[in-house]
Short mmCIF file of C-alpha atoms in Angstrom, two decimals:
data_model
loop_
_atom_site.label_atom_id
_atom_site.label_comp_id
_atom_site.label_asym_id
_atom_site.label_seq_id
_atom_site.Cartn_x
_atom_site.Cartn_y
_atom_site.Cartn_z
CA UNK G 1 -0.94 -1.68 -67.10
CA UNK G 2 -1.84 1.95 -67.39
CA UNK G 3 -2.59 3.82 -64.19
CA UNK G 4 -5.05 6.44 -65.44
CA UNK G 5 -2.47 7.79 -67.80
CA UNK G 6 0.16 8.26 -65.07
CA UNK G 7 3.70 7.10 -65.69
CA UNK G 8 5.18 4.84 -63.03
CA UNK G 9 8.22 7.13 -62.95
CA UNK G 10 7.70 10.86 -62.57
CA UNK G 11 10.43 13.02 -64.00
CA UNK G 12 9.46 16.28 -62.32
CA UNK G 13 8.94 16.70 -58.61
CA UNK G 14 6.17 19.21 -59.15
CA UNK G 15 3.96 16.50 -60.64
CA UNK G 16 3.69 14.62 -57.36
CA UNK G 17 1.37 17.15 -55.79
CA UNK G 18 -0.91 19.69 -57.39
CA UNK G 19 -1.09 23.22 -55.93
CA UNK G 20 -2.63 23.38 -52.48
CA UNK G 21 -2.21 21.32 -49.32
CA UNK G 22 -0.64 17.91 -49.94
CA UNK G 23 -2.16 14.77 -48.42
CA UNK G 24 -0.97 13.28 -45.16
CA UNK G 25 -0.94 16.31 -42.92
CA UNK G 26 1.05 18.85 -44.85
CA UNK G 27 4.09 16.98 -46.19
CA UNK G 28 5.41 18.67 -49.32
CA UNK G 29 7.52 16.81 -51.85
CA UNK G 30 10.05 19.61 -52.13
CA UNK G 31 10.66 19.54 -48.38
CA UNK G 32 14.16 18.37 -47.45
CA UNK G 33 14.89 16.70 -44.13
CA UNK G 34 11.74 14.58 -44.05
CA UNK G 35 11.42 11.88 -41.40
CA UNK G 36 8.81 9.20 -40.75
CA UNK G 37 8.24 7.53 -37.38
CA UNK G 38 6.64 4.08 -37.15
CA UNK G 39 5.26 2.86 -33.81
CA UNK G 40 4.97 -0.92 -33.62
CA UNK G 41 2.59 -2.66 -31.26
CA UNK G 42 1.59 -6.28 -30.73
CA UNK G 43 -2.09 -5.87 -31.63
CA UNK G 44 -4.75 -8.55 -31.48
CA UNK G 45 -6.90 -10.44 -33.95
CA UNK G 46 -9.65 -10.64 -31.33
CA UNK G 47 -9.93 -7.15 -29.85
CA UNK G 48 -9.18 -3.61 -30.92
CA UNK G 49 -8.33 -2.66 -27.33
CA UNK G 50 -4.76 -3.89 -27.76
CA UNK G 51 -4.11 -1.19 -30.35
CA UNK G 52 -5.57 1.67 -28.31
CA UNK G 53 -2.33 2.63 -26.45
CA UNK G 54 -0.44 2.75 -29.75
CA UNK G 55 -3.00 5.06 -31.35
CA UNK G 56 -3.09 7.28 -28.26
CA UNK G 57 0.69 7.64 -28.22
CA UNK G 58 0.75 8.33 -31.96
CA UNK G 59 -1.67 11.22 -31.44
CA UNK G 60 0.55 12.73 -28.73
CA UNK G 61 3.61 12.45 -30.96
CA UNK G 62 1.84 14.05 -33.92
CA UNK G 63 0.98 17.00 -31.68
CA UNK G 64 4.69 17.44 -30.87
CA UNK G 65 5.54 17.82 -34.61
CA UNK G 66 8.93 16.18 -34.14
CA UNK G 67 8.40 13.97 -37.23
CA UNK G 68 6.74 14.75 -40.54
CA UNK G 69 4.43 11.79 -40.01
CA UNK G 70 3.71 9.14 -37.39
CA UNK G 71 2.46 5.75 -38.54
CA UNK G 72 1.18 2.76 -36.59
CA UNK G 73 1.81 -0.92 -37.34
CA UNK G 74 0.97 -4.19 -35.61
CA UNK G 75 1.95 -7.83 -35.65
CA UNK G 76 -1.65 -9.00 -35.16
CA UNK G 77 -3.75 -6.22 -36.65
CA UNK G 78 -3.81 -3.77 -39.52
CA UNK G 79 -1.74 -1.90 -40.64
CA UNK G 80 0.60 -4.87 -40.74
CA UNK G 81 4.36 -4.96 -40.32
CA UNK G 82 4.85 -6.32 -43.84
CA UNK G 83 3.03 -3.33 -45.34
CA UNK G 84 3.90 -0.33 -43.21
CA UNK G 85 7.28 0.62 -44.67
CA UNK G 86 5.73 0.99 -48.10
CA UNK G 87 3.30 3.54 -46.67
CA UNK G 88 6.00 5.85 -45.31
CA UNK G 89 6.24 9.14 -47.21
CA UNK G 90 9.93 9.68 -46.39
CA UNK G 91 13.14 7.90 -47.31
CA UNK G 92 14.14 8.16 -43.63
CA UNK G 93 12.11 5.84 -41.40
CA UNK G 94 12.61 5.20 -37.68
CA UNK G 95 10.80 2.20 -36.19
CA UNK G 96 10.23 2.12 -32.42
CA UNK G 97 8.82 -1.07 -30.85
CA UNK G 98 6.22 -0.10 -28.23
CA UNK G 99 7.28 -2.87 -25.90
CA UNK G 100 8.34 -2.33 -22.33
CA UNK G 101 11.33 -4.70 -22.49
CA UNK G 102 13.46 -6.61 -24.99
CA UNK G 103 12.57 -10.19 -25.74
CA UNK G 104 11.40 -12.62 -28.38
CA UNK G 105 9.12 -10.17 -30.16
CA UNK G 106 11.52 -7.24 -30.29
CA UNK G 107 14.61 -9.34 -31.08
CA UNK G 108 13.12 -11.94 -33.44
CA UNK G 109 9.54 -11.42 -34.61
CA UNK G 110 9.48 -7.71 -35.38
CA UNK G 111 12.82 -7.52 -37.26
CA UNK G 112 11.83 -10.63 -39.21
CA UNK G 113 8.43 -9.28 -40.22
CA UNK G 114 9.95 -5.93 -41.19
CA UNK G 115 12.44 -7.85 -43.36
CA UNK G 116 15.41 -6.20 -41.67
CA UNK G 117 17.73 -9.20 -41.90
CA UNK G 118 18.52 -9.02 -38.17
CA UNK G 119 17.92 -11.51 -35.38
CA UNK G 120 19.01 -11.14 -31.78
CA UNK G 121 19.51 -8.38 -29.23
CA UNK G 122 19.33 -4.84 -30.56
CA UNK G 123 22.16 -2.50 -29.48
CA UNK G 124 21.32 0.80 -27.71
CA UNK G 125 21.92 2.76 -30.91
CA UNK G 126 19.58 0.46 -32.84
CA UNK G 127 20.23 -1.05 -36.25
CA UNK G 128 20.02 0.60 -39.66
CA UNK G 129 19.25 -0.97 -43.02
CA UNK G 130 18.96 0.45 -46.54
CA UNK G 131 15.82 -1.01 -48.07
CA UNK G 132 15.29 0.21 -51.60
CA UNK G 133 15.03 3.98 -51.52
CA UNK G 134 14.54 4.07 -47.75
CA UNK G 135 16.89 3.95 -44.79
CA UNK G 136 15.15 2.15 -41.94
CA UNK G 137 16.35 2.50 -38.35
CA UNK G 138 15.04 -0.01 -35.86
CA UNK G 139 15.43 0.87 -32.18
CA UNK G 140 15.35 -0.91 -28.87
CA UNK G 141 11.99 -1.01 -27.07
CA UNK G 142 11.19 2.27 -25.35
CA UNK G 143 10.98 0.69 -21.90
CA UNK G 144 14.75 0.16 -21.78
CA UNK G 145 15.58 3.88 -22.01
CA UNK G 146 16.95 5.51 -18.81
CA UNK G 147 14.34 8.29 -19.16
CA UNK G 148 11.73 5.77 -17.99
CA UNK G 149 12.93 6.57 -14.46
CA UNK G 150 11.13 9.91 -14.63
CA UNK G 151 8.01 8.28 -16.07
CA UNK G 152 7.90 5.87 -13.12
CA UNK G 153 8.31 8.80 -10.72
CA UNK G 154 5.43 10.57 -12.45
CA UNK G 155 3.23 7.51 -11.84
CA UNK G 156 4.24 7.50 -8.16
CA UNK G 157 3.35 11.18 -7.79
CA UNK G 158 -0.11 10.53 -9.19
CA UNK G 159 -0.93 8.51 -6.06
CA UNK G 160 1.47 10.34 -3.72
CA UNK G 161 1.34 14.00 -4.78
CA UNK G 162 3.29 15.02 -1.64
CA UNK G 163 6.36 12.98 -2.61
CA UNK G 164 9.23 15.52 -2.39
CA UNK G 165 11.16 16.53 -5.46
CA UNK G 166 14.44 15.86 -3.64
CA UNK G 167 15.48 13.84 -0.56
CA UNK G 168 14.60 15.46 2.74
CA UNK G 169 16.07 15.07 6.21
CA UNK G 170 15.03 11.79 7.76
CA UNK G 171 14.31 8.44 6.19
CA UNK G 172 11.45 8.46 3.67
CA UNK G 173 8.50 6.32 4.69
CA UNK G 174 7.64 5.08 1.22
CA UNK G 175 8.70 1.86 -0.50
CA UNK G 176 8.49 1.37 -4.26
CA UNK G 177 7.82 -1.98 -5.92
CA UNK G 178 8.27 -2.24 -9.69
CA UNK G 179 6.38 -5.24 -11.02
CA UNK G 180 7.29 -6.85 -14.32
CA UNK G 181 3.74 -7.47 -15.50
CA UNK G 182 4.90 -10.08 -18.03
CA UNK G 183 6.73 -12.07 -15.37
CA UNK G 184 10.23 -13.39 -15.95
CA UNK G 185 13.56 -12.06 -14.74
CA UNK G 186 13.48 -8.31 -13.90
CA UNK G 187 17.20 -8.14 -14.72
CA UNK G 188 16.58 -9.48 -18.22
CA UNK G 189 13.76 -6.97 -18.69
CA UNK G 190 15.99 -4.04 -17.71
CA UNK G 191 13.75 -3.32 -14.74
CA UNK G 192 16.54 -3.70 -12.23
CA UNK G 193 18.48 -0.90 -14.01
CA UNK G 194 15.52 1.45 -13.51
CA UNK G 195 15.28 0.35 -9.88
CA UNK G 196 18.93 1.25 -9.38
CA UNK G 197 18.31 4.75 -10.73
CA UNK G 198 15.32 5.18 -8.44
CA UNK G 199 17.29 4.03 -5.39
CA UNK G 200 19.86 6.69 -6.20
CA UNK G 201 17.20 9.42 -5.93
CA UNK G 202 16.98 8.87 -2.17
CA UNK G 203 13.20 9.34 -2.32
CA UNK G 204 12.31 5.83 -1.14
CA UNK G 205 13.14 3.75 1.90
CA UNK G 206 13.41 0.76 -0.39
CA UNK G 207 13.03 -0.04 -4.08
CA UNK G 208 12.26 -3.59 -5.13
CA UNK G 209 11.61 -5.37 -8.40
CA UNK G 210 9.15 -8.20 -8.62
CA UNK G 211 8.17 -10.65 -11.33
CA UNK G 212 4.38 -10.92 -11.44
CA UNK G 213 3.40 -14.20 -9.75
CA UNK G 214 1.76 -16.86 -11.89
CA UNK G 215 -1.09 -17.25 -9.40
CA UNK G 216 -2.39 -15.29 -6.45
CA UNK G 217 0.20 -14.48 -3.78
CA UNK G 218 -1.66 -15.49 -0.58
CA UNK G 219 -1.07 -13.36 2.48
CA UNK G 220 0.93 -10.78 0.57
CA UNK G 221 4.18 -12.77 0.79
CA UNK G 222 5.75 -10.35 -1.68
CA UNK G 223 5.50 -7.63 1.04
CA UNK G 224 7.72 -9.46 3.51
CA UNK G 225 10.56 -7.33 4.84
CA UNK G 226 9.07 -3.98 3.75
CA UNK G 227 8.89 -1.63 6.73
CA UNK G 228 7.60 1.57 5.10
CA UNK G 229 4.15 2.85 6.03
CA UNK G 230 3.24 3.24 2.36
CA UNK G 231 4.09 0.92 -0.54
CA UNK G 232 3.60 2.10 -4.12
CA UNK G 233 3.29 -0.63 -6.75
CA UNK G 234 4.00 0.43 -10.34
CA UNK G 235 3.27 -2.16 -13.05
CA UNK G 236 6.05 -2.05 -15.62
CA UNK G 237 3.83 -2.66 -18.62
CA UNK G 238 3.15 -1.02 -21.97
CA UNK G 239 -0.60 -1.51 -21.59
CA UNK G 240 -3.37 -0.90 -19.06
CA UNK G 241 -5.28 -3.90 -20.38
CA UNK G 242 -7.35 -6.02 -18.01
CA UNK G 243 -4.49 -8.39 -17.17
CA UNK G 244 -2.53 -5.39 -15.84
CA UNK G 245 -5.34 -3.21 -14.50
CA UNK G 246 -7.28 -5.90 -12.62
CA UNK G 247 -5.49 -9.22 -13.05
CA UNK G 248 -2.17 -8.10 -11.60
CA UNK G 249 -3.64 -6.60 -8.38
CA UNK G 250 -5.62 -9.80 -7.87
CA UNK G 251 -2.46 -11.89 -8.20
CA UNK G 252 -0.80 -9.66 -5.61
CA UNK G 253 -3.74 -10.04 -3.23
CA UNK G 254 -4.86 -6.41 -3.61
CA UNK G 255 -8.63 -5.86 -3.79
CA UNK G 256 -8.37 -2.32 -5.13
CA UNK G 257 -6.07 0.56 -6.06
CA UNK G 258 -5.66 1.50 -2.37
CA UNK G 259 -5.40 -1.30 0.17
CA UNK G 260 -4.83 -0.70 3.90
CA UNK G 261 -3.47 -3.98 5.21
CA UNK G 262 -4.32 -4.78 8.87
CA UNK G 263 -1.19 -4.22 10.91
CA UNK G 264 0.75 -3.47 7.76
CA UNK G 265 1.35 -0.78 5.16
CA UNK G 266 -1.07 0.97 2.87
CA UNK G 267 -0.50 -0.28 -0.66
CA UNK G 268 -1.18 2.04 -3.59
CA UNK G 269 -1.41 0.51 -7.08
CA UNK G 270 -0.75 2.86 -10.03
CA UNK G 271 -1.59 2.77 -13.72
CA UNK G 272 0.95 1.12 -16.02
CA UNK G 273 4.21 3.00 -16.49
CA UNK G 274 4.12 2.50 -20.25
CA UNK G 275 0.84 4.37 -20.78
CA UNK G 276 1.85 7.63 -19.09
CA UNK G 277 1.72 10.67 -21.44
CA UNK G 278 5.43 11.36 -20.82
CA UNK G 279 6.27 8.15 -22.71
CA UNK G 280 5.99 10.30 -25.85
CA UNK G 281 9.13 12.14 -24.82
CA UNK G 282 10.88 8.84 -24.10
CA UNK G 283 10.04 7.57 -27.59
CA UNK G 284 11.49 10.73 -29.10
CA UNK G 285 14.70 10.18 -27.14
CA UNK G 286 14.88 6.55 -28.28
CA UNK G 287 14.43 7.68 -31.88
CA UNK G 288 17.05 10.41 -31.48
CA UNK G 289 19.59 7.90 -30.15
CA UNK G 290 19.11 5.78 -33.28
CA UNK G 291 19.30 8.80 -35.57
CA UNK G 292 22.35 10.49 -34.04
CA UNK G 293 24.57 12.03 -36.74
CA UNK G 294 22.53 10.57 -39.60
CA UNK G 295 21.35 12.49 -42.64
CA UNK G 296 17.62 13.08 -42.81
CA UNK G 297 15.58 11.83 -45.71
CA UNK G 298 13.59 13.19 -48.62
CA UNK G 299 10.21 12.44 -50.13
CA UNK G 300 9.97 8.85 -51.37
CA UNK G 301 9.06 9.24 -55.03
CA UNK G 302 7.16 6.02 -55.69
CA UNK G 303 5.02 6.64 -52.62
CA UNK G 304 4.08 10.13 -53.76
CA UNK G 305 3.46 8.96 -57.31
CA UNK G 306 0.95 6.44 -55.93
CA UNK G 307 -0.97 9.19 -54.18
CA UNK G 308 -0.82 11.38 -57.26
CA UNK G 309 -2.66 8.57 -59.07
CA UNK G 310 -5.13 8.24 -56.21
CA UNK G 311 -5.93 11.94 -56.21
CA UNK G 312 -6.61 11.76 -59.93
CA UNK G 313 -8.99 8.86 -59.30
CA UNK G 314 -10.96 10.75 -56.65
CA UNK G 315 -11.14 13.99 -58.63
CA UNK G 316 -14.57 12.60 -59.50
CA UNK G 317 -16.77 10.16 -57.62
CA UNK G 318 -14.82 6.95 -57.09
CA UNK G 319 -15.45 3.60 -55.44
CA UNK G 320 -12.63 1.79 -53.66
CA UNK G 321 -13.73 -1.54 -52.26
CA UNK G 322 -16.82 -0.90 -50.16
CA UNK G 323 -15.93 2.78 -49.86
CA UNK G 324 -17.40 5.60 -51.94
CA UNK G 325 -15.38 8.83 -52.14
CA UNK G 326 -17.01 11.95 -53.56
CA UNK G 327 -15.43 15.42 -53.89
CA UNK G 328 -17.85 18.05 -52.56
CA UNK G 329 -17.27 21.79 -52.16
CA UNK G 330 -13.54 21.55 -51.50
CA UNK G 331 -13.69 18.46 -49.25
CA UNK G 332 -14.14 14.72 -49.73
CA UNK G 333 -17.09 12.74 -48.48
CA UNK G 334 -16.45 9.12 -47.50
CA UNK G 335 -19.35 6.69 -47.04
CA UNK G 336 -20.19 3.03 -47.57
CA UNK G 337 -20.93 2.44 -51.25
CA UNK G 338 -24.25 0.81 -50.37
CA UNK G 339 -25.31 4.08 -48.71
CA UNK G 340 -25.01 5.94 -52.00
CA UNK G 341 -28.05 8.15 -52.41
CA UNK G 342 -28.96 8.12 -48.71
CA UNK G 343 -29.51 11.69 -47.45
CA UNK G 344 -26.66 12.85 -45.26
CA UNK G 345 -29.14 13.75 -42.51
CA UNK G 346 -29.91 10.05 -42.14
CA UNK G 347 -26.26 9.10 -41.62
CA UNK G 348 -23.91 9.62 -38.67
CA UNK G 349 -21.43 12.35 -39.63
CA UNK G 350 -17.75 11.88 -38.77
CA UNK G 351 -15.46 14.92 -38.99
CA UNK G 352 -12.04 13.63 -37.86
CA UNK G 353 -9.71 10.99 -39.23
CA UNK G 354 -9.47 9.50 -35.73
CA UNK G 355 -13.23 9.11 -35.64
CA UNK G 356 -13.20 7.50 -39.07
CA UNK G 357 -10.43 5.12 -38.05
CA UNK G 358 -12.22 4.02 -34.89
CA UNK G 359 -15.52 3.59 -36.74
CA UNK G 360 -13.91 1.49 -39.48
CA UNK G 361 -12.26 -0.84 -36.96
CA UNK G 362 -15.56 -2.54 -36.07
CA UNK G 363 -18.35 -4.01 -38.17
CA UNK G 364 -22.09 -3.30 -37.97
CA UNK G 365 -22.35 -5.53 -34.90
CA UNK G 366 -19.47 -3.84 -33.08
CA UNK G 367 -17.03 -6.70 -33.64
CA UNK G 368 -13.34 -6.03 -34.20
CA UNK G 369 -12.17 -6.08 -37.84
CA UNK G 370 -8.59 -7.46 -37.69
CA UNK G 371 -8.27 -7.25 -41.47
CA UNK G 372 -9.51 -3.90 -42.75
CA UNK G 373 -10.11 -5.19 -46.27
CA UNK G 374 -12.67 -7.76 -45.11
CA UNK G 375 -16.07 -7.05 -46.67
CA UNK G 376 -17.44 -5.94 -43.30
CA UNK G 377 -17.10 -2.15 -43.47
CA UNK G 378 -19.98 -0.79 -41.37
CA UNK G 379 -22.80 1.20 -42.93
CA UNK G 380 -24.80 4.23 -41.83
CA UNK G 381 -22.12 6.93 -41.68
CA UNK G 382 -20.44 9.63 -43.71
CA UNK G 383 -17.07 11.27 -43.10
CA UNK G 384 -16.13 14.78 -44.21
CA UNK G 385 -12.42 14.81 -45.03
CA UNK G 386 -10.23 17.83 -45.78
CA UNK G 387 -7.93 17.32 -48.82
CA UNK G 388 -4.87 17.54 -46.55
CA UNK G 389 -6.20 14.50 -44.65
CA UNK G 390 -7.12 12.37 -47.67
CA UNK G 391 -4.10 10.11 -47.42
CA UNK G 392 -4.45 9.47 -43.72
CA UNK G 393 -8.20 8.93 -43.96
CA UNK G 394 -7.97 6.33 -46.71
CA UNK G 395 -5.09 4.66 -44.90
CA UNK G 396 -7.28 4.41 -41.79
CA UNK G 397 -9.99 2.62 -43.77
CA UNK G 398 -7.81 0.53 -46.12
CA UNK G 399 -4.16 0.56 -45.00
CA UNK G 400 -1.50 0.31 -47.71
CA UNK G 401 -3.90 -0.46 -50.56
CA UNK G 402 -2.98 2.67 -52.53
CA UNK G 403 0.75 2.04 -52.39
CA UNK G 404 0.39 -1.67 -53.16
CA UNK G 405 -2.09 -1.17 -55.99
CA UNK G 406 0.23 1.39 -57.57
CA UNK G 407 3.25 -0.90 -57.18
CA UNK G 408 1.27 -3.75 -58.72
CA UNK G 409 0.43 -1.55 -61.69
CA UNK G 410 4.13 -0.75 -62.05
CA UNK G 411 5.13 -4.45 -61.78
CA UNK G 412 7.17 -3.72 -58.64
CA UNK G 413 4.96 -5.52 -56.09
CA UNK G 414 6.70 -8.81 -55.33
CA UNK G 415 4.46 -11.63 -54.15
CA UNK G 416 5.82 -13.87 -51.38
CA UNK G 417 4.77 -17.51 -51.95
CA UNK G 418 3.25 -19.39 -49.02
CA UNK G 419 6.24 -21.74 -48.52
CA UNK G 420 8.52 -18.73 -47.98
CA UNK G 421 6.12 -17.19 -45.46
CA UNK G 422 5.67 -20.51 -43.66
CA UNK G 423 9.42 -21.16 -43.37
CA UNK G 424 9.81 -17.75 -41.71
CA UNK G 425 7.55 -18.65 -38.78
CA UNK G 426 9.01 -19.57 -35.40
CA UNK G 427 7.78 -20.67 -31.98
CA UNK G 428 4.25 -22.06 -31.92
CA UNK G 429 3.72 -20.73 -35.44
CA UNK G 430 6.42 -22.99 -36.88
CA UNK G 431 3.89 -25.79 -37.26
CA UNK G 432 2.24 -23.96 -40.19
CA UNK G 433 5.16 -25.30 -42.23
CA UNK G 434 3.41 -28.68 -42.09
CA UNK G 435 0.22 -27.41 -43.71
CA UNK G 436 -0.56 -29.52 -46.76
CA UNK G 437 -2.28 -28.22 -49.91
CA UNK G 438 -5.74 -29.26 -48.71
CA UNK G 439 -5.42 -27.47 -45.35
CA UNK G 440 -4.00 -24.35 -46.96
CA UNK G 441 -6.70 -24.30 -49.63
CA UNK G 442 -9.44 -24.65 -47.01
CA UNK G 443 -8.10 -21.87 -44.79
CA UNK G 444 -7.42 -19.63 -47.78
CA UNK G 445 -11.00 -20.12 -48.96
CA UNK G 446 -12.41 -19.36 -45.51
CA UNK G 447 -10.22 -16.31 -44.79
CA UNK G 448 -9.53 -14.81 -48.20
CA UNK G 449 -13.14 -15.37 -49.24
CA UNK G 450 -14.07 -12.57 -46.82
CA UNK G 451 -11.46 -10.18 -48.22
CA UNK G 452 -11.37 -7.69 -51.07
CA UNK G 453 -7.72 -8.44 -51.76
CA UNK G 454 -6.66 -10.96 -54.40
CA UNK G 455 -4.05 -13.40 -52.97
CA UNK G 456 -1.19 -13.07 -55.43
CA UNK G 457 0.90 -15.14 -53.02
CA UNK G 458 -1.43 -18.11 -53.75
CA UNK G 459 -0.91 -17.76 -57.50
CA UNK G 460 -4.09 -15.84 -58.31
CA UNK G 461 -3.94 -13.16 -61.00
CA UNK G 462 -5.09 -9.55 -60.80
CA UNK G 463 -4.98 -7.85 -64.22
CA UNK G 464 -6.26 -4.47 -62.98
CA UNK G 465 -6.74 -2.71 -59.63
CA UNK G 466 -9.09 -0.04 -58.33
CA UNK G 467 -6.61 2.57 -59.58
CA UNK G 468 -7.43 1.29 -63.06
CA UNK G 469 -11.18 1.37 -62.66
CA UNK G 470 -12.01 -1.97 -61.02
CA UNK G 471 -13.47 -0.83 -57.66
CA UNK G 472 -12.99 -4.00 -55.63
CA UNK G 473 -9.63 -5.05 -57.05
CA UNK G 474 -6.79 -4.91 -54.52
CA UNK G 475 -3.59 -6.97 -54.53
CA UNK G 476 -2.38 -9.08 -51.62
CA UNK G 477 1.32 -9.83 -51.90
CA UNK G 478 1.70 -12.06 -48.83
CA UNK G 479 -0.42 -14.15 -46.49
CA UNK G 480 -1.54 -12.01 -43.54
CA UNK G 481 -0.98 -12.93 -39.90
CA UNK G 482 -4.72 -13.56 -39.52
CA UNK G 483 -4.54 -16.35 -42.10
CA UNK G 484 -1.31 -17.69 -40.60
CA UNK G 485 -2.96 -17.83 -37.17
CA UNK G 486 -5.89 -19.77 -38.61
CA UNK G 487 -3.55 -22.29 -40.26
CA UNK G 488 -1.83 -22.71 -36.89
CA UNK G 489 -5.15 -23.39 -35.15
CA UNK G 490 -6.14 -25.97 -37.75
CA UNK G 491 -2.87 -27.82 -37.17
CA UNK G 492 -3.27 -28.66 -33.51
CA UNK G 493 -0.86 -31.15 -31.91
CA UNK G 494 -2.51 -34.37 -30.74
CA UNK G 495 -1.88 -36.03 -27.37
CA UNK G 496 1.35 -37.55 -28.69
CA UNK G 497 2.58 -34.20 -29.95
CA UNK G 498 1.94 -34.97 -33.62
CA UNK G 499 0.48 -32.17 -35.69
CA UNK G 500 -2.90 -33.10 -37.14
CA UNK G 501 -5.50 -30.97 -38.89
CA UNK G 502 -8.62 -30.63 -36.75
#
């Protein structure tokens, strides 16, 4: 395959970027000491709200300029875990799970999907793996770091601004309850360690940990034994989603954020600890612990060669999937290809990559798009993109397609057959291993039929990609989690526990 005349191996560094600002927010190939940070969230196939805290934190971290780039990835959303490392511009990549506590996802699912070859508890210093040209450092979840003590205190001071900075004479009249929003053992979640630190501050009459009850706690039984006039409840959660914001207070018998109990204390319920802005500093400390004494990276050459090819493609008007990119007066205009020729005054104008990302995450009916390459890109808009933001903007619309199309053209994109992907699944997803050819073919037709990508993992061929002039041609090297989830739902256990297709 010929990628617009570009060699798959560039001999000179200067060829990666032409003069002027490079894509991706100012990363230059010649720059030594490059580092990429990847934030990993759970995500959801049903709602984009699950990704919102990850995107918000990524924006805060970009503003701090501690890393050359900050990328997002999700288990159940795009960009996916199996793609994200290929999109990193640096050979030094630090991956931080945005989970409040260690557990099945951080110890099993995420390392497996990142292909790290590690299963089990992650040590405080994280784990490091050399993967091709990149060194990847995977850390513990941010919620285990001792600096979360100060984040919890910051949440308390939001509802009790008069809380002293240091212990004062006399017993404090405030109790603190840290609630593990996910339930389970607070010791296993590391919550008890934070409680111990907070007891040592001397700011509270009592500090308790509590596993969120499965149902409503009638009569406030969880308050028994607390004698303070005020009780502050801090949910130890990475998200302020409905199950934390409204569901958890209901289970604790609290009708609102401030509840004055007859003959008892006043209970103040805070926002989740894991969504406080100071979590950005905690993430940086977690990343620093994993990176201590390590050499920083350089520009990853294959990645930059892919974007060199992309920039050549969009030097004139180019179509990529449903997207039309046109260079205009020193900027790029993005719009839906079916809106070609529509006057700009009749379209909604988007001027930030964040706005473009959020717009591209829903279809014309406002429904979440869990797979960005589904043929559901909304119409009726145009985005004005500075050349320095080209890479990030295209990544927000079609994550990883540039890097994977380039690798496919260089014969370096390895397809993962379905049996390999199925054998990797655990827990409730392990039943996809029992999917027969008919079930897999039906689900593949239903899911992949909506997608621009060609499923190489299913044996389909893709002679040329959009980088070689075929606008809708994009490779898919491995079955996505959306398809895997649909196979799981088709194979529902019957009353006897036998797996049967529905």
